[in-house]
Short mmCIF file of C-alpha atoms and ligand atoms in Angstrom, two decimals:
data_model
loop_
_atom_site.label_atom_id
_atom_site.label_comp_id
_atom_site.label_asym_id
_atom_site.label_seq_id
_atom_site.Cartn_x
_atom_site.Cartn_y
_atom_site.Cartn_z
CA MET A 1 0.00 0.00 0.00
CA GLU A 2 1.18 3.46 -0.86
CA ASP A 3 1.59 5.86 2.11
CA VAL A 4 -1.48 8.10 2.17
CA PRO A 5 -1.82 10.67 4.96
CA PRO A 6 -5.23 11.55 6.44
CA SER A 7 -6.82 13.86 3.90
CA ASP A 8 -8.29 17.26 4.54
CA ARG A 9 -10.77 16.70 1.72
CA LEU A 10 -13.84 17.01 4.00
CA ASP A 11 -15.95 20.00 3.06
CA ALA A 12 -18.47 21.75 5.27
CA LYS A 13 -21.31 19.62 3.91
CA ASP A 14 -19.47 16.36 4.64
CA ILE A 15 -18.65 17.54 8.12
CA GLU A 16 -22.23 18.52 8.83
CA GLN A 17 -23.45 15.16 7.54
CA LEU A 18 -20.88 13.26 9.63
CA ARG A 19 -21.85 15.14 12.78
CA ARG A 20 -25.56 14.63 12.24
CA SER A 21 -25.34 10.94 11.40
CA LEU A 22 -23.01 10.19 14.33
CA LEU A 23 -25.15 12.05 16.86
CA GLY A 24 -28.30 10.40 15.51
CA TRP A 25 -26.70 6.97 15.87
CA TYR A 26 -25.46 7.83 19.39
CA ALA A 27 -28.92 8.91 20.51
CA GLN A 28 -30.14 5.40 19.69
CA HIS A 29 -27.12 3.22 20.37
CA GLY A 30 -24.88 5.10 22.82
CA ARG A 31 -23.78 3.05 25.82
CA ASP A 32 -25.36 3.72 29.18
CA LEU A 33 -22.31 4.21 31.42
CA PRO A 34 -22.35 5.47 35.02
CA TRP A 35 -19.99 8.39 34.33
CA ARG A 36 -22.41 9.58 31.66
CA ARG A 37 -25.18 9.91 34.24
CA THR A 38 -23.27 12.51 36.20
CA ARG A 39 -21.98 16.01 35.56
CA ASP A 40 -19.62 15.84 38.54
CA PRO A 41 -16.22 16.77 37.04
CA TYR A 42 -14.39 14.79 39.72
CA ALA A 43 -16.30 11.55 38.98
CA ILE A 44 -15.81 12.04 35.23
CA TRP A 45 -12.12 12.68 35.78
CA VAL A 46 -11.82 9.41 37.75
CA SER A 47 -13.49 7.52 34.90
CA GLU A 48 -11.19 9.10 32.31
CA ILE A 49 -8.09 8.05 34.24
CA MET A 50 -9.36 4.52 34.86
CA LEU A 51 -10.26 4.14 31.18
CA GLN A 52 -6.69 4.88 30.09
CA GLN A 53 -5.36 1.48 28.96
CA THR A 54 -8.31 -0.37 30.55
CA GLN A 55 -11.56 -1.74 29.13
CA VAL A 56 -14.93 -0.38 30.24
CA THR A 57 -16.08 -3.72 31.71
CA THR A 58 -13.00 -3.89 33.92
CA VAL A 59 -13.33 -0.29 35.03
CA LEU A 60 -17.02 -0.45 36.07
CA PRO A 61 -16.63 -2.11 39.52
CA TYR A 62 -13.50 -0.09 40.31
CA TYR A 63 -15.26 3.14 39.45
CA GLN A 64 -18.17 2.34 41.80
CA ARG A 65 -15.86 1.29 44.62
CA TRP A 66 -13.63 4.32 44.16
CA LEU A 67 -16.51 6.75 44.44
CA GLU A 68 -17.87 4.97 47.51
CA ARG A 69 -14.47 5.22 49.18
CA PHE A 70 -13.47 8.67 47.82
CA PRO A 71 -16.74 10.39 46.89
CA THR A 72 -15.18 13.84 46.42
CA VAL A 73 -11.89 15.33 45.38
CA PHE A 74 -11.46 16.42 49.01
CA ALA A 75 -11.85 12.85 50.27
CA LEU A 76 -9.27 11.65 47.76
CA ALA A 77 -6.84 14.46 48.54
CA ARG A 78 -6.81 13.74 52.27
CA ALA A 79 -6.58 9.94 51.90
CA ASP A 80 -3.18 8.35 52.41
CA LEU A 81 -1.48 6.86 49.38
CA GLN A 82 -1.65 3.32 50.73
CA SER A 83 -5.44 3.35 50.91
CA VAL A 84 -5.60 4.92 47.45
CA LEU A 85 -3.39 2.17 46.01
CA LYS A 86 -5.45 -0.39 47.90
CA VAL A 87 -8.67 0.73 46.18
CA TRP A 88 -6.84 0.77 42.84
CA GLU A 89 -5.40 -2.67 43.58
CA GLY A 90 -5.72 -4.99 40.59
CA LEU A 91 -6.48 -2.27 38.03
CA GLY A 92 -2.84 -2.05 36.97
CA TYR A 93 -0.70 0.89 35.86
CA TYR A 94 -0.44 2.16 39.41
CA ALA A 95 1.12 5.43 38.33
CA ARG A 96 -2.43 6.40 37.36
CA ALA A 97 -3.60 6.13 40.96
CA ARG A 98 -0.55 7.92 42.31
CA ASN A 99 -1.01 10.74 39.78
CA LEU A 100 -4.73 11.01 40.46
CA HIS A 101 -4.05 11.26 44.18
CA ARG A 102 -1.38 13.92 43.69
CA ALA A 103 -3.53 15.82 41.21
CA ALA A 104 -6.48 15.79 43.64
CA GLN A 105 -4.25 17.38 46.28
CA MET A 106 -3.19 20.05 43.76
CA VAL A 107 -6.82 20.78 42.83
CA VAL A 108 -7.75 21.12 46.51
CA ASP A 109 -4.71 23.22 47.40
CA ASP A 110 -4.59 25.45 44.32
CA CYS A 111 -8.16 25.57 42.99
CA ASP A 112 -10.37 25.23 46.11
CA GLY A 113 -11.33 21.75 44.96
CA ARG A 114 -12.72 22.86 41.60
CA VAL A 115 -11.52 21.00 38.51
CA PRO A 116 -10.02 23.61 36.14
CA ARG A 117 -11.87 24.29 32.86
CA GLU A 118 -8.86 25.45 30.81
CA VAL A 119 -7.07 22.85 28.69
CA ASN A 120 -3.60 24.17 29.43
CA VAL A 121 -4.28 24.27 33.17
CA VAL A 122 -5.87 20.85 33.39
CA MET A 123 -2.98 19.37 31.38
CA GLN A 124 -0.56 20.53 34.06
CA LEU A 125 -2.11 18.06 36.48
CA PRO A 126 -0.23 14.77 36.80
CA GLY A 127 -1.64 12.00 34.61
CA ILE A 128 -3.66 14.25 32.28
CA GLY A 129 -2.53 14.32 28.67
CA ARG A 130 -4.21 15.97 25.72
CA THR A 131 -6.84 13.32 25.04
CA THR A 132 -7.74 12.87 28.71
CA ALA A 133 -8.12 16.65 28.95
CA GLY A 134 -10.45 16.58 25.94
CA GLY A 135 -12.51 13.72 27.36
CA LEU A 136 -12.76 15.38 30.77
CA LEU A 137 -13.54 18.93 29.66
CA SER A 138 -16.04 17.95 26.99
CA ALA A 139 -17.85 15.45 29.23
CA ALA A 140 -17.83 17.55 32.40
CA PHE A 141 -18.35 21.06 31.03
CA ASN A 142 -19.52 20.48 27.44
CA LEU A 143 -16.47 22.36 26.19
CA PRO A 144 -15.36 21.94 22.55
CA VAL A 145 -12.04 20.16 23.16
CA PRO A 146 -11.13 17.29 20.81
CA ILE A 147 -10.03 13.79 21.80
CA LEU A 148 -7.75 11.23 20.18
CA ASP A 149 -7.56 8.01 22.14
CA GLY A 150 -6.70 4.67 20.55
CA ASN A 151 -10.26 3.96 19.41
CA VAL A 152 -10.71 7.42 17.92
CA LYS A 153 -7.38 7.16 16.08
CA ARG A 154 -8.59 3.96 14.44
CA VAL A 155 -11.95 5.46 13.41
CA LEU A 156 -10.41 8.62 11.95
CA THR A 157 -7.63 6.73 10.19
CA ARG A 158 -10.22 4.56 8.47
CA LEU A 159 -12.58 7.43 7.76
CA SER A 160 -9.80 9.36 6.05
CA GLY A 161 -8.31 6.28 4.37
CA SER A 162 -4.84 7.06 5.67
CA THR A 163 -2.32 4.28 5.18
CA LEU A 164 0.24 5.90 7.45
CA PRO A 165 0.52 4.30 10.88
CA PRO A 166 -1.58 6.47 13.29
CA THR A 167 1.56 7.38 15.22
CA ALA A 168 3.02 8.94 12.06
CA ALA A 169 -0.20 10.84 11.31
CA GLN A 170 -0.83 12.09 14.83
CA ARG A 171 -0.91 15.79 14.00
CA LEU A 172 -3.32 15.36 11.10
CA LEU A 173 -5.58 13.08 13.12
CA TRP A 174 -5.80 15.74 15.85
CA GLN A 175 -6.75 18.26 13.19
CA LEU A 176 -9.44 15.94 11.88
CA SER A 177 -10.84 15.32 15.37
CA GLU A 178 -10.97 19.07 15.95
CA GLN A 179 -12.52 19.75 12.55
CA LEU A 180 -15.26 17.20 13.04
CA LEU A 181 -16.11 18.11 16.64
CA ASP A 182 -19.60 19.54 16.89
CA ARG A 183 -19.19 22.88 18.68
CA ASN A 184 -22.82 22.83 19.75
CA GLN A 185 -22.74 19.37 21.29
CA PRO A 186 -19.10 18.57 22.10
CA ARG A 187 -19.99 16.32 25.04
CA ASP A 188 -22.23 14.03 23.01
CA PHE A 189 -20.03 14.19 19.94
CA ASN A 190 -16.89 13.01 21.72
CA GLN A 191 -18.78 10.30 23.60
CA ALA A 192 -20.34 9.16 20.32
CA LEU A 193 -16.94 9.02 18.64
CA MET A 194 -15.61 6.85 21.46
CA ASP A 195 -18.62 4.55 21.24
CA LEU A 196 -18.25 4.21 17.49
CA GLY A 197 -14.66 3.04 17.97
CA ALA A 198 -15.52 0.76 20.87
CA THR A 199 -18.61 -0.93 19.44
CA LEU A 200 -18.64 -0.79 15.60
CA CYS A 201 -15.29 0.36 14.27
CA VAL A 202 -13.44 -2.30 16.26
CA PRO A 203 -9.93 -3.49 15.34
CA ARG A 204 -11.03 -6.76 13.66
CA GLN A 205 -14.12 -7.14 11.48
CA PRO A 206 -15.67 -3.71 11.98
CA SER A 207 -19.46 -3.63 11.59
CA CYS A 208 -19.44 -1.29 8.60
CA PRO A 209 -23.00 -2.07 7.41
CA LEU A 210 -24.31 -0.68 10.73
CA CYS A 211 -21.98 2.33 10.77
CA PRO A 212 -23.41 5.86 10.48
CA TRP A 213 -20.21 6.97 8.71
CA ARG A 214 -20.02 4.30 6.00
CA GLU A 215 -21.12 6.73 3.24
CA CYS A 216 -18.07 8.93 3.83
CA CYS A 217 -15.61 6.29 5.00
CA VAL A 218 -12.70 5.94 2.58
CA ALA A 219 -11.46 2.64 4.03
CA TYR A 220 -14.93 1.15 3.66
CA HIS A 221 -15.29 2.28 0.05
CA LEU A 222 -11.85 0.92 -0.82
CA GLY A 223 -12.52 -2.33 1.06
CA LEU A 224 -9.46 -1.61 3.23
CA GLN A 225 -11.13 -1.46 6.64
CA GLU A 226 -9.32 -4.65 7.74
CA GLN A 227 -5.92 -3.36 6.58
CA ILE A 228 -6.23 0.13 8.06
CA PRO A 229 -4.78 1.31 10.37
CA VAL A 230 -1.48 -0.21 9.29
CA SER A 231 0.88 -0.91 12.14
CA ALA A 232 4.11 1.00 12.53
CA ARG A 233 6.97 -0.71 10.76
CA SER A 234 9.50 -2.77 12.70
CA PRO A 235 9.10 -1.00 16.02
CA ASP A 236 12.00 -1.29 18.40
CA LEU A 237 10.96 -3.36 21.37
CA PRO A 238 10.36 -1.15 24.39
CA HIS A 239 12.88 -1.71 27.15
CA LYS A 240 11.68 -1.60 30.75
CA HIS A 241 14.04 -0.95 33.64
CA ILE A 242 12.92 -2.44 36.93
CA GLY A 243 14.35 -2.07 40.43
CA VAL A 244 13.99 -5.34 42.36
CA ALA A 245 14.46 -6.06 46.06
CA ALA A 246 15.85 -9.22 47.63
CA ILE A 247 14.58 -8.40 51.13
CA TRP A 248 16.07 -10.34 54.04
CA ASN A 249 14.63 -10.47 57.56
CA ASP A 250 16.63 -11.17 60.71
CA ARG A 251 15.70 -14.87 60.53
CA GLY A 252 17.53 -15.32 57.23
CA GLN A 253 14.29 -15.47 55.23
CA ILE A 254 13.63 -13.66 51.98
CA LEU A 255 10.39 -12.01 50.91
CA ILE A 256 8.53 -13.08 47.77
CA ASP A 257 5.11 -12.12 46.43
CA ARG A 258 2.56 -13.69 44.10
CA ARG A 259 1.48 -11.62 41.11
CA PRO A 260 -2.23 -11.03 40.48
CA ALA A 261 -3.93 -13.94 38.73
CA ARG A 262 -4.64 -11.95 35.58
CA GLY A 263 -2.26 -10.17 33.29
CA LEU A 264 1.34 -10.76 32.35
CA LEU A 265 2.87 -13.65 34.29
CA GLY A 266 -0.34 -13.81 36.34
CA GLY A 267 -0.18 -15.97 39.47
CA LEU A 268 3.61 -16.46 39.37
CA TRP A 269 5.86 -15.59 42.29
CA GLU A 270 8.51 -12.92 42.09
CA PHE A 271 10.79 -10.67 44.06
CA PRO A 272 9.09 -7.34 44.67
CA GLY A 273 10.04 -4.18 42.80
CA GLY A 274 8.87 -1.91 40.01
CA LYS A 275 9.59 0.45 37.17
CA ILE A 276 12.33 3.01 37.58
CA GLU A 277 10.77 6.43 36.98
CA PRO A 278 12.65 9.06 34.94
CA GLY A 279 15.37 10.69 37.01
CA GLU A 280 15.15 8.09 39.77
CA THR A 281 18.07 5.96 40.99
CA VAL A 282 17.67 2.21 41.29
CA GLU A 283 17.93 2.51 45.07
CA ASP A 284 15.26 5.23 45.26
CA CYS A 285 12.99 3.23 42.98
CA ILE A 286 13.31 0.11 45.12
CA ALA A 287 12.63 2.01 48.36
CA ARG A 288 9.58 3.75 46.83
CA GLU A 289 8.11 0.63 45.24
CA ILE A 290 8.51 -1.41 48.40
CA THR A 291 6.78 1.28 50.47
CA GLU A 292 3.96 1.61 47.93
CA GLU A 293 3.42 -2.04 47.18
CA LEU A 294 4.23 -3.73 50.48
CA ALA A 295 3.98 -0.88 53.01
CA ILE A 296 7.22 -1.83 54.76
CA ALA A 297 10.46 0.02 55.44
CA ILE A 298 13.73 -1.39 54.11
CA GLU A 299 17.35 -0.40 53.80
CA VAL A 300 18.58 -0.86 50.22
CA GLY A 301 22.00 -2.53 50.12
CA ASP A 302 24.48 -3.82 47.54
CA ARG A 303 23.68 -4.86 43.99
CA LEU A 304 23.06 -8.63 43.80
CA VAL A 305 22.65 -9.15 40.07
CA GLU A 306 21.44 -7.53 36.85
CA VAL A 307 19.24 -9.62 34.59
CA THR A 308 18.04 -8.76 31.07
CA HIS A 309 15.21 -10.78 29.55
CA ALA A 310 13.25 -10.50 26.29
CA TYR A 311 9.49 -11.05 26.16
CA SER A 312 7.50 -11.01 22.92
CA HIS A 313 6.64 -7.31 23.08
CA PHE A 314 9.31 -5.82 25.29
CA ARG A 315 12.65 -6.33 26.96
CA VAL A 316 13.19 -5.94 30.65
CA THR A 317 16.27 -5.38 32.78
CA LEU A 318 15.98 -6.19 36.47
CA TYR A 319 18.43 -4.39 38.78
CA VAL A 320 18.36 -6.51 41.90
CA HIS A 321 19.66 -5.30 45.26
CA HIS A 322 19.99 -6.97 48.62
CA CYS A 323 17.76 -5.16 51.12
CA ARG A 324 17.46 -5.34 54.87
CA TYR A 325 13.94 -5.50 56.28
CA LEU A 326 13.45 -2.80 58.93
CA GLU A 327 9.81 -2.55 60.00
CA GLY A 328 6.12 -2.82 59.12
CA GLU A 329 3.81 -5.72 58.40
CA PRO A 330 4.09 -6.55 54.67
CA GLN A 331 0.77 -5.99 52.91
CA PRO A 332 -0.14 -7.32 49.47
CA LEU A 333 -1.22 -3.96 48.04
CA ALA A 334 -0.21 -4.84 44.49
CA CYS A 335 0.00 -8.62 44.58
CA GLU A 336 -2.09 -11.57 45.73
CA GLU A 337 0.07 -12.92 48.52
CA ILE A 338 3.36 -12.42 50.33
CA ARG A 339 5.60 -14.98 52.04
CA TRP A 340 8.84 -15.05 53.94
CA VAL A 341 10.78 -18.15 52.86
CA LYS A 342 14.23 -19.63 53.28
CA PRO A 343 16.41 -19.56 50.14
CA SER A 344 16.28 -23.37 50.04
CA GLU A 345 12.46 -23.23 49.84
CA LEU A 346 12.36 -21.04 46.73
CA VAL A 347 12.38 -24.09 44.45
CA GLU A 348 8.86 -24.92 45.65
CA PHE A 349 7.36 -21.81 44.01
CA PRO A 350 6.79 -21.08 40.32
CA PHE A 351 8.78 -18.03 39.16
CA PRO A 352 9.10 -16.32 35.77
CA ARG A 353 12.29 -17.17 33.97
CA ALA A 354 14.02 -13.84 34.65
CA ASN A 355 13.49 -14.40 38.39
CA LEU A 356 15.09 -17.86 38.23
CA ARG A 357 18.34 -16.12 37.33
CA ILE A 358 17.99 -14.04 40.49
CA ILE A 359 17.54 -17.23 42.51
CA GLU A 360 20.70 -18.69 40.97
CA ALA A 361 22.60 -15.58 42.07
CA LEU A 362 21.32 -15.62 45.67
CA PRO A 363 23.74 -16.65 48.42
CA PRO A 364 22.60 -19.68 50.48
CA THR A 365 22.31 -17.51 53.60
CA SER A 366 21.46 -13.87 54.30
CA PRO A 367 24.34 -11.40 53.84
CA TYR A 368 22.98 -9.55 56.89
CA LEU A 369 23.47 -12.41 59.39
S1 SF4 B 1 -17.53 2.31 7.80
FE1 SF4 B 1 -16.47 0.70 8.86
S2 SF4 B 1 -14.31 1.28 8.82
FE2 SF4 B 1 -15.50 3.10 8.30
S3 SF4 B 1 -15.75 4.18 10.22
FE3 SF4 B 1 -17.55 2.87 9.95
S4 SF4 B 1 -17.06 0.94 11.02
FE4 SF4 B 1 -15.16 2.09 10.72
#
């Protein structure tokens, strides 16, 4: 396929027709979602953050529980991080919860608890990028701010017949989203666009015969809806850098945890740790992750081993340090279960392959005894 960027061929009549047909379809087929029954900017904000990288069906129970536990931005701002992470537990991508918590404190401290209405202000809050800002401001305040999440990128790429990977056509897709947005009904328009991508214009076998946009859709007319969007060519595998703790107690035992049953390596045991944030040292990362995920205090010691491992979609390097347990009762805030075990007992537990190399590197007894 020849590289074709998203076109700007839409004239005012096309745009009007696209708006009308989409809104008409949405009035009949739009999904009934709890965050659409409220105008509370805080509740809508929570839903927008939870929906980043997570499906609606997964988010629903978390959203309800979150609002029961933290019904207002004030309640969230004064909660401690451990209880926030506890309520988020199992939803994944924990930086979202940490950012939401921090952002709630900023909104309370700087804006008297009112969610800002200006795009540039709201985008200064941790965890809010351009599309989340658009989703939040249009849904909460009916402001004409465009969106471009993964579903919307797919819809607009197909509509325009672009054969560039969406990442390469980002700027033009934003323009298209802005051009199409109905200034009179931005809330409904953006929600409708999301629903179109989530229910009809799905990645495989889109339901084009039911689609309100099929008349104008270039991919549909060319019979290319299965081929578009094309994926980016030969992407470099992302490389994750993880700080990992081999935590020893004063009885010579080492702490392991069991990963949640779902998701990557679900149900396997591992040594606790997490992603090194930009600008963070391995030692700082380990101390932070262990506080956040296990709620215990440790002293980070010498490097034990460094392990690099390739999975199908990414590579990971584990920077493993010996750590001395200091205090606190370990809590499984981000895992299913925690155990203290002797090094000789580790063979009884299933570990991912990268962790087996950590076990091989472990001394038979604690370096702290
Ligand atoms: S006609 Fe098909 S490919 Fe085009 S926007 Fe509708 S569902 Fe997507």
